[in-house]
JSON list of C-alpha atoms in Angstrom, two decimals:
[
{"chain": "A", "resi": 1, "resn": "MET", "atom": "CA", "xyz": [-4.93, -20.73, 44.41]},
{"chain": "A", "resi": 2, "resn": "GLU", "atom": "CA", "xyz": [-5.23, -16.97, 44.84]},
{"chain": "A", "resi": 3, "resn": "VAL", "atom": "CA", "xyz": [-1.79, -16.51, 43.30]},
{"chain": "A", "resi": 4, "resn": "ALA", "atom": "CA", "xyz": [-2.82, -18.48, 40.21]},
{"chain": "A", "resi": 5, "resn": "LEU", "atom": "CA", "xyz": [-6.04, -16.50, 39.82]},
{"chain": "A", "resi": 6, "resn": "SER", "atom": "CA", "xyz": [-4.12, -13.26, 40.28]},
{"chain": "A", "resi": 7, "resn": "ALA", "atom": "CA", "xyz": [-1.56, -14.30, 37.64]},
{"chain": "A", "resi": 8, "resn": "ILE", "atom": "CA", "xyz": [-4.27, -15.34, 35.18]},
{"chain": "A", "resi": 9, "resn": "ALA", "atom": "CA", "xyz": [-6.23, -12.12, 35.74]},
{"chain": "A", "resi": 10, "resn": "SER", "atom": "CA", "xyz": [-3.14, -9.95, 35.31]},
{"chain": "A", "resi": 11, "resn": "ASP", "atom": "CA", "xyz": [-2.19, -11.86, 32.16]},
{"chain": "A", "resi": 12, "resn": "LEU", "atom": "CA", "xyz": [-5.67, -11.37, 30.70]},
{"chain": "A", "resi": 13, "resn": "ILE", "atom": "CA", "xyz": [-5.63, -7.66, 31.56]},
{"chain": "A", "resi": 14, "resn": "ASN", "atom": "CA", "xyz": [-2.16, -7.29, 30.03]},
{"chain": "A", "resi": 15, "resn": "ARG", "atom": "CA", "xyz": [-3.30, -9.02, 26.84]},
{"chain": "A", "resi": 16, "resn": "LEU", "atom": "CA", "xyz": [-6.44, -6.91, 26.66]},
{"chain": "A", "resi": 17, "resn": "THR", "atom": "CA", "xyz": [-4.55, -3.65, 27.11]},
{"chain": "A", "resi": 18, "resn": "SER", "atom": "CA", "xyz": [-1.89, -4.66, 24.58]},
{"chain": "A", "resi": 19, "resn": "PHE", "atom": "CA", "xyz": [-4.65, -5.61, 22.11]},
{"chain": "A", "resi": 20, "resn": "LEU", "atom": "CA", "xyz": [-6.38, -2.27, 22.61]},
{"chain": "A", "resi": 21, "resn": "MET", "atom": "CA", "xyz": [-3.10, -0.35, 22.31]},
{"chain": "A", "resi": 22, "resn": "LYS", "atom": "CA", "xyz": [-2.22, -2.23, 19.14]},
{"chain": "A", "resi": 23, "resn": "LYS", "atom": "CA", "xyz": [-5.67, -1.51, 17.70]},
{"chain": "A", "resi": 24, "resn": "TYR", "atom": "CA", "xyz": [-5.36, 2.18, 18.62]},
{"chain": "A", "resi": 25, "resn": "MET", "atom": "CA", "xyz": [-1.88, 2.46, 17.08]},
{"chain": "A", "resi": 26, "resn": "GLU", "atom": "CA", "xyz": [-3.07, 0.73, 13.89]},
{"chain": "A", "resi": 27, "resn": "SER", "atom": "CA", "xyz": [-6.02, 3.08, 13.64]},
{"chain": "A", "resi": 28, "resn": "THR", "atom": "CA", "xyz": [-3.82, 6.16, 13.99]},
{"chain": "A", "resi": 29, "resn": "SER", "atom": "CA", "xyz": [-1.39, 4.85, 11.38]},
{"chain": "A", "resi": 30, "resn": "ILE", "atom": "CA", "xyz": [-4.32, 4.11, 9.07]},
{"chain": "A", "resi": 31, "resn": "ASP", "atom": "CA", "xyz": [-5.64, 7.61, 9.77]},
{"chain": "A", "resi": 32, "resn": "ASP", "atom": "CA", "xyz": [-2.26, 9.04, 8.79]},
{"chain": "A", "resi": 33, "resn": "LYS", "atom": "CA", "xyz": [-2.26, 6.96, 5.62]},
{"chain": "A", "resi": 34, "resn": "MET", "atom": "CA", "xyz": [-5.79, 8.10, 4.79]},
{"chain": "A", "resi": 35, "resn": "LYS", "atom": "CA", "xyz": [-4.79, 11.73, 5.31]},
{"chain": "A", "resi": 36, "resn": "ARG", "atom": "CA", "xyz": [-1.76, 11.26, 3.05]},
{"chain": "A", "resi": 37, "resn": "LEU", "atom": "CA", "xyz": [-3.96, 9.56, 0.44]},
{"chain": "A", "resi": 38, "resn": "LYS", "atom": "CA", "xyz": [-6.39, 12.49, 0.45]},
{"chain": "A", "resi": 39, "resn": "GLU", "atom": "CA", "xyz": [-3.53, 14.99, 0.00]},
{"chain": "A", "resi": 40, "resn": "LEU", "atom": "CA", "xyz": [-2.03, 13.02, -2.89]},
{"chain": "A", "resi": 41, "resn": "LEU", "atom": "CA", "xyz": [-5.42, 12.63, -4.54]},
{"chain": "A", "resi": 42, "resn": "LEU", "atom": "CA", "xyz": [-5.99, 16.36, -4.33]},
{"chain": "A", "resi": 43, "resn": "ARG", "atom": "CA", "xyz": [-2.67, 17.11, -6.05]},
{"chain": "A", "resi": 44, "resn": "VAL", "atom": "CA", "xyz": [-3.22, 14.53, -8.80]},
{"chain": "A", "resi": 45, "resn": "HIS", "atom": "CA", "xyz": [-6.82, 15.64, -9.34]},
{"chain": "A", "resi": 46, "resn": "ILE", "atom": "CA", "xyz": [-5.74, 19.25, -9.88]},
{"chain": "A", "resi": 47, "resn": "VAL", "atom": "CA", "xyz": [-3.18, 18.23, -12.51]},
{"chain": "A", "resi": 48, "resn": "VAL", "atom": "CA", "xyz": [-5.59, 15.87, -14.31]},
{"chain": "A", "resi": 49, "resn": "GLU", "atom": "CA", "xyz": [-8.32, 18.51, -14.36]},
{"chain": "A", "resi": 50, "resn": "GLU", "atom": "CA", "xyz": [-5.91, 21.11, -15.77]},
{"chain": "A", "resi": 51, "resn": "ALA", "atom": "CA", "xyz": [-4.66, 18.62, -18.38]},
{"chain": "A", "resi": 52, "resn": "ASP", "atom": "CA", "xyz": [-8.23, 17.95, -19.49]},
{"chain": "A", "resi": 53, "resn": "GLY", "atom": "CA", "xyz": [-8.57, 21.63, -20.32]},
{"chain": "A", "resi": 54, "resn": "ARG", "atom": "CA", "xyz": [-5.50, 21.59, -22.59]},
{"chain": "A", "resi": 55, "resn": "CYS", "atom": "CA", "xyz": [-5.05, 20.39, -26.16]},
{"chain": "A", "resi": 56, "resn": "ILE", "atom": "CA", "xyz": [-2.40, 17.67, -25.73]},
{"chain": "A", "resi": 57, "resn": "THR", "atom": "CA", "xyz": [-1.06, 16.21, -28.97]},
{"chain": "A", "resi": 58, "resn": "ASN", "atom": "CA", "xyz": [1.99, 14.35, -27.67]},
{"chain": "A", "resi": 59, "resn": "PRO", "atom": "CA", "xyz": [1.13, 10.63, -27.34]},
{"chain": "A", "resi": 60, "resn": "MET", "atom": "CA", "xyz": [3.57, 10.12, -24.45]},
{"chain": "A", "resi": 61, "resn": "MET", "atom": "CA", "xyz": [1.98, 12.96, -22.50]},
{"chain": "A", "resi": 62, "resn": "LEU", "atom": "CA", "xyz": [-1.42, 11.42, -23.19]},
{"chain": "A", "resi": 63, "resn": "MET", "atom": "CA", "xyz": [-0.14, 8.08, -21.89]},
{"chain": "A", "resi": 64, "resn": "GLN", "atom": "CA", "xyz": [1.20, 9.74, -18.74]},
{"chain": "A", "resi": 65, "resn": "LEU", "atom": "CA", "xyz": [-2.12, 11.55, -18.30]},
{"chain": "A", "resi": 66, "resn": "LYS", "atom": "CA", "xyz": [-3.94, 8.23, -18.63]},
{"chain": "A", "resi": 67, "resn": "MET", "atom": "CA", "xyz": [-1.69, 6.67, -15.98]},
{"chain": "A", "resi": 68, "resn": "LEU", "atom": "CA", "xyz": [-2.25, 9.65, -13.68]},
{"chain": "A", "resi": 69, "resn": "ALA", "atom": "CA", "xyz": [-6.02, 9.39, -14.12]},
{"chain": "A", "resi": 70, "resn": "GLU", "atom": "CA", "xyz": [-6.00, 5.64, -13.49]},
{"chain": "A", "resi": 71, "resn": "SER", "atom": "CA", "xyz": [-3.99, 6.00, -10.30]},
{"chain": "A", "resi": 72, "resn": "MET", "atom": "CA", "xyz": [-6.27, 8.85, -9.21]},
{"chain": "A", "resi": 73, "resn": "TYR", "atom": "CA", "xyz": [-9.43, 6.79, -9.76]},
{"chain": "A", "resi": 74, "resn": "ARG", "atom": "CA", "xyz": [-7.90, 3.80, -8.01]},
{"chain": "A", "resi": 75, "resn": "GLY", "atom": "CA", "xyz": [-7.05, 6.04, -5.07]},
{"chain": "A", "resi": 76, "resn": "TYR", "atom": "CA", "xyz": [-10.60, 7.40, -4.91]},
{"chain": "A", "resi": 77, "resn": "TYR", "atom": "CA", "xyz": [-11.94, 3.85, -5.06]},
{"chain": "A", "resi": 78, "resn": "MET", "atom": "CA", "xyz": [-9.68, 2.80, -2.19]},
{"chain": "A", "resi": 79, "resn": "LEU", "atom": "CA", "xyz": [-10.67, 5.86, -0.19]},
{"chain": "A", "resi": 80, "resn": "ASP", "atom": "CA", "xyz": [-14.37, 5.07, -0.65]},
{"chain": "A", "resi": 81, "resn": "THR", "atom": "CA", "xyz": [-14.05, 1.37, 0.15]},
{"chain": "A", "resi": 82, "resn": "ILE", "atom": "CA", "xyz": [-12.17, 2.08, 3.35]},
{"chain": "A", "resi": 83, "resn": "LYS", "atom": "CA", "xyz": [-14.43, 4.93, 4.35]},
{"chain": "A", "resi": 84, "resn": "TYR", "atom": "CA", "xyz": [-17.71, 3.06, 3.90]},
{"chain": "A", "resi": 85, "resn": "LYS", "atom": "CA", "xyz": [-16.67, -0.44, 4.94]},
{"chain": "A", "resi": 86, "resn": "SER", "atom": "CA", "xyz": [-19.10, -1.92, 7.46]},
{"chain": "A", "resi": 87, "resn": "PRO", "atom": "CA", "xyz": [-17.82, -3.61, 10.62]},
{"chain": "A", "resi": 88, "resn": "LYS", "atom": "CA", "xyz": [-17.82, -7.39, 10.58]},
{"chain": "A", "resi": 89, "resn": "ASP", "atom": "CA", "xyz": [-18.19, -8.14, 14.26]},
{"chain": "A", "resi": 90, "resn": "GLU", "atom": "CA", "xyz": [-21.05, -6.52, 16.17]},
{"chain": "A", "resi": 91, "resn": "GLU", "atom": "CA", "xyz": [-19.79, -7.63, 19.60]},
{"chain": "A", "resi": 92, "resn": "VAL", "atom": "CA", "xyz": [-16.43, -5.97, 19.07]},
{"chain": "A", "resi": 93, "resn": "ARG", "atom": "CA", "xyz": [-18.25, -2.86, 17.89]},
{"chain": "A", "resi": 94, "resn": "LYS", "atom": "CA", "xyz": [-20.38, -2.70, 21.03]},
{"chain": "A", "resi": 95, "resn": "PHE", "atom": "CA", "xyz": [-17.33, -3.26, 23.23]},
{"chain": "A", "resi": 96, "resn": "CYS", "atom": "CA", "xyz": [-15.30, -0.56, 21.49]},
{"chain": "A", "resi": 97, "resn": "THR", "atom": "CA", "xyz": [-18.11, 1.99, 21.57]},
{"chain": "A", "resi": 98, "resn": "MET", "atom": "CA", "xyz": [-18.40, 1.46, 25.31]},
{"chain": "A", "resi": 99, "resn": "SER", "atom": "CA", "xyz": [-14.68, 1.66, 26.03]},
{"chain": "A", "resi": 100, "resn": "VAL", "atom": "CA", "xyz": [-13.39, 4.16, 23.46]},
{"chain": "A", "resi": 101, "resn": "SER", "atom": "CA", "xyz": [-14.61, 7.60, 22.55]},
{"chain": "A", "resi": 102, "resn": "LEU", "atom": "CA", "xyz": [-17.13, 7.85, 19.74]},
{"chain": "A", "resi": 103, "resn": "LYS", "atom": "CA", "xyz": [-14.72, 9.37, 17.22]},
{"chain": "A", "resi": 104, "resn": "ARG", "atom": "CA", "xyz": [-12.03, 6.76, 17.84]},
{"chain": "A", "resi": 105, "resn": "SER", "atom": "CA", "xyz": [-14.50, 3.91, 17.54]},
{"chain": "A", "resi": 106, "resn": "ARG", "atom": "CA", "xyz": [-15.71, 5.34, 14.25]},
{"chain": "A", "resi": 107, "resn": "THR", "atom": "CA", "xyz": [-12.18, 5.57, 12.88]},
{"chain": "A", "resi": 108, "resn": "ILE", "atom": "CA", "xyz": [-11.35, 2.09, 14.12]},
{"chain": "A", "resi": 109, "resn": "PHE", "atom": "CA", "xyz": [-14.32, 0.63, 12.28]},
{"chain": "A", "resi": 110, "resn": "ASP", "atom": "CA", "xyz": [-13.89, 2.69, 9.15]},
{"chain": "A", "resi": 111, "resn": "THR", "atom": "CA", "xyz": [-10.36, 1.35, 8.69]},
{"chain": "A", "resi": 112, "resn": "PRO", "atom": "CA", "xyz": [-9.49, -1.85, 6.86]},
{"chain": "A", "resi": 113, "resn": "ARG", "atom": "CA", "xyz": [-9.51, -4.95, 9.03]},
{"chain": "A", "resi": 114, "resn": "SER", "atom": "CA", "xyz": [-7.70, -7.40, 6.83]},
{"chain": "A", "resi": 115, "resn": "PRO", "atom": "CA", "xyz": [-4.01, -7.24, 5.99]},
{"chain": "A", "resi": 116, "resn": "ALA", "atom": "CA", "xyz": [-4.96, -7.45, 2.31]},
{"chain": "A", "resi": 117, "resn": "ASP", "atom": "CA", "xyz": [-6.82, -4.14, 2.56]},
{"chain": "A", "resi": 118, "resn": "ASP", "atom": "CA", "xyz": [-3.90, -2.56, 4.39]},
{"chain": "A", "resi": 119, "resn": "ASN", "atom": "CA", "xyz": [-1.48, -3.86, 1.75]},
{"chain": "A", "resi": 120, "resn": "GLU", "atom": "CA", "xyz": [-3.70, -2.54, -1.04]},
{"chain": "A", "resi": 121, "resn": "LEU", "atom": "CA", "xyz": [-3.79, 0.86, 0.65]},
{"chain": "A", "resi": 122, "resn": "GLU", "atom": "CA", "xyz": [0.00, 0.82, 0.82]},
{"chain": "A", "resi": 123, "resn": "ILE", "atom": "CA", "xyz": [0.22, -0.11, -2.88]},
{"chain": "A", "resi": 124, "resn": "VAL", "atom": "CA", "xyz": [-2.14, 2.71, -3.86]},
{"chain": "A", "resi": 125, "resn": "LEU", "atom": "CA", "xyz": [-0.13, 5.18, -1.78]},
{"chain": "A", "resi": 126, "resn": "ASN", "atom": "CA", "xyz": [3.11, 4.03, -3.40]},
{"chain": "A", "resi": 127, "resn": "ASN", "atom": "CA", "xyz": [1.61, 4.34, -6.90]},
{"chain": "A", "resi": 128, "resn": "LEU", "atom": "CA", "xyz": [0.35, 7.84, -6.20]},
{"chain": "A", "resi": 129, "resn": "GLU", "atom": "CA", "xyz": [3.66, 8.92, -4.71]},
{"chain": "A", "resi": 130, "resn": "ALA", "atom": "CA", "xyz": [5.49, 7.59, -7.77]},
{"chain": "A", "resi": 131, "resn": "ALA", "atom": "CA", "xyz": [3.08, 9.47, -10.03]},
{"chain": "A", "resi": 132, "resn": "ILE", "atom": "CA", "xyz": [3.55, 12.66, -8.01]},
{"chain": "A", "resi": 133, "resn": "SER", "atom": "CA", "xyz": [7.34, 12.36, -8.20]},
{"chain": "A", "resi": 134, "resn": "ASN", "atom": "CA", "xyz": [7.18, 12.54, -12.02]},
{"chain": "A", "resi": 135, "resn": "ILE", "atom": "CA", "xyz": [4.46, 15.17, -12.19]},
{"chain": "A", "resi": 136, "resn": "ASN", "atom": "CA", "xyz": [6.73, 18.25, -12.27]},
{"chain": "A", "resi": 137, "resn": "GLU", "atom": "CA", "xyz": [8.02, 17.53, -15.78]},
{"chain": "A", "resi": 138, "resn": "PHE", "atom": "CA", "xyz": [4.48, 16.79, -16.93]},
{"chain": "A", "resi": 139, "resn": "VAL", "atom": "CA", "xyz": [3.22, 20.13, -15.61]},
{"chain": "A", "resi": 140, "resn": "VAL", "atom": "CA", "xyz": [6.09, 21.99, -17.31]},
{"chain": "A", "resi": 141, "resn": "LEU", "atom": "CA", "xyz": [5.25, 20.32, -20.62]},
{"chain": "A", "resi": 142, "resn": "LEU", "atom": "CA", "xyz": [1.54, 20.89, -20.02]},
{"chain": "A", "resi": 143, "resn": "VAL", "atom": "CA", "xyz": [2.05, 24.65, -19.81]},
{"chain": "A", "resi": 144, "resn": "GLY", "atom": "CA", "xyz": [3.30, 24.56, -23.41]},
{"chain": "A", "resi": 145, "resn": "CYS", "atom": "CA", "xyz": [0.00, 23.10, -24.63]},
{"chain": "A", "resi": 146, "resn": "GLU", "atom": "CA", "xyz": [-2.67, 25.58, -25.58]},
{"chain": "A", "resi": 147, "resn": "ARG", "atom": "CA", "xyz": [-5.99, 25.71, -23.81]},
{"chain": "A", "resi": 148, "resn": "VAL", "atom": "CA", "xyz": [-9.09, 24.20, -25.35]},
{"chain": "A", "resi": 149, "resn": "CYS", "atom": "CA", "xyz": [-11.64, 26.89, -26.08]},
{"chain": "A", "resi": 150, "resn": "ARG", "atom": "CA", "xyz": [-14.77, 26.19, -24.07]},
{"chain": "A", "resi": 151, "resn": "ARG", "atom": "CA", "xyz": [-16.95, 29.06, -25.15]},
{"chain": "A", "resi": 152, "resn": "PRO", "atom": "CA", "xyz": [-20.52, 28.86, -26.42]},
{"chain": "A", "resi": 153, "resn": "TYR", "atom": "CA", "xyz": [-21.08, 28.03, -30.08]},
{"chain": "A", "resi": 154, "resn": "ASP", "atom": "CA", "xyz": [-21.85, 31.55, -31.16]},
{"chain": "A", "resi": 155, "resn": "ALA", "atom": "CA", "xyz": [-18.49, 32.82, -29.89]},
{"chain": "A", "resi": 156, "resn": "TYR", "atom": "CA", "xyz": [-16.44, 30.75, -32.29]},
{"chain": "A", "resi": 157, "resn": "LEU", "atom": "CA", "xyz": [-18.83, 29.92, -35.12]},
{"chain": "A", "resi": 158, "resn": "TYR", "atom": "CA", "xyz": [-19.33, 33.56, -36.05]},
{"chain": "A", "resi": 159, "resn": "THR", "atom": "CA", "xyz": [-16.15, 35.63, -36.05]},
{"chain": "A", "resi": 160, "resn": "ASP", "atom": "CA", "xyz": [-16.35, 39.18, -37.34]},
{"chain": "A", "resi": 161, "resn": "ASN", "atom": "CA", "xyz": [-19.68, 38.45, -39.00]},
{"chain": "A", "resi": 162, "resn": "PHE", "atom": "CA", "xyz": [-18.16, 35.55, -40.95]},
{"chain": "A", "resi": 163, "resn": "MET", "atom": "CA", "xyz": [-19.23, 32.02, -40.58]},
{"chain": "A", "resi": 164, "resn": "PHE", "atom": "CA", "xyz": [-16.37, 29.66, -39.68]},
{"chain": "A", "resi": 165, "resn": "GLY", "atom": "CA", "xyz": [-15.30, 28.58, -43.21]},
{"chain": "A", "resi": 166, "resn": "ARG", "atom": "CA", "xyz": [-16.38, 31.67, -45.16]},
{"chain": "A", "resi": 167, "resn": "HIS", "atom": "CA", "xyz": [-13.42, 33.92, -44.38]},
{"chain": "A", "resi": 168, "resn": "ALA", "atom": "CA", "xyz": [-11.12, 32.14, -46.86]},
{"chain": "A", "resi": 169, "resn": "GLU", "atom": "CA", "xyz": [-13.79, 32.32, -49.57]},
{"chain": "A", "resi": 170, "resn": "LYS", "atom": "CA", "xyz": [-14.25, 36.04, -48.94]},
{"chain": "A", "resi": 171, "resn": "GLN", "atom": "CA", "xyz": [-10.49, 36.57, -49.31]},
{"chain": "A", "resi": 172, "resn": "GLN", "atom": "CA", "xyz": [-10.53, 34.71, -52.65]},
{"chain": "A", "resi": 173, "resn": "ILE", "atom": "CA", "xyz": [-13.37, 36.91, -53.95]},
{"chain": "A", "resi": 174, "resn": "ILE", "atom": "CA", "xyz": [-11.55, 40.09, -52.88]},
{"chain": "A", "resi": 175, "resn": "ASN", "atom": "CA", "xyz": [-8.37, 38.90, -54.63]},
{"chain": "A", "resi": 176, "resn": "ILE", "atom": "CA", "xyz": [-10.31, 38.20, -57.86]},
{"chain": "A", "resi": 177, "resn": "LEU", "atom": "CA", "xyz": [-11.97, 41.60, -57.79]},
{"chain": "A", "resi": 178, "resn": "LEU", "atom": "CA", "xyz": [-8.69, 43.40, -57.21]}
]
């Protein structure tokens, strides 16, 4: 009888430790994915912000910019949903806060619990990595576009004491008088 109880207890302890190890390894891999997602979002955000400050006339560049922005916003959405997801099981939460350090329990519960969320995170990461792989050519072409002037109205409405459309009329009057 004691042998059976010992075997059952050791089996339960082995299962519990393997479950906790698996949960810990999943949380660290999710943490790595979240870190990678943040880095990719930063790179894409910089390029999209710079492109918004340029006068882009090429429709294909505009389409690529739109795809970059969509993947960026989808990544931010995924980051927010994973970051602020509430835990589903209070008993597991109490158990993990007692057995694991506070930071680890927070990262365990801030990570996606369903495989669908994990798959969606993987899809978002793949989309962002594909967008980043093609971003070098976009940046090179973006440098050729001129910047959009973002000065106050008085800086570009009045140039050399001429109102914006009056310079051509002044030149016509000077030509008539000469």
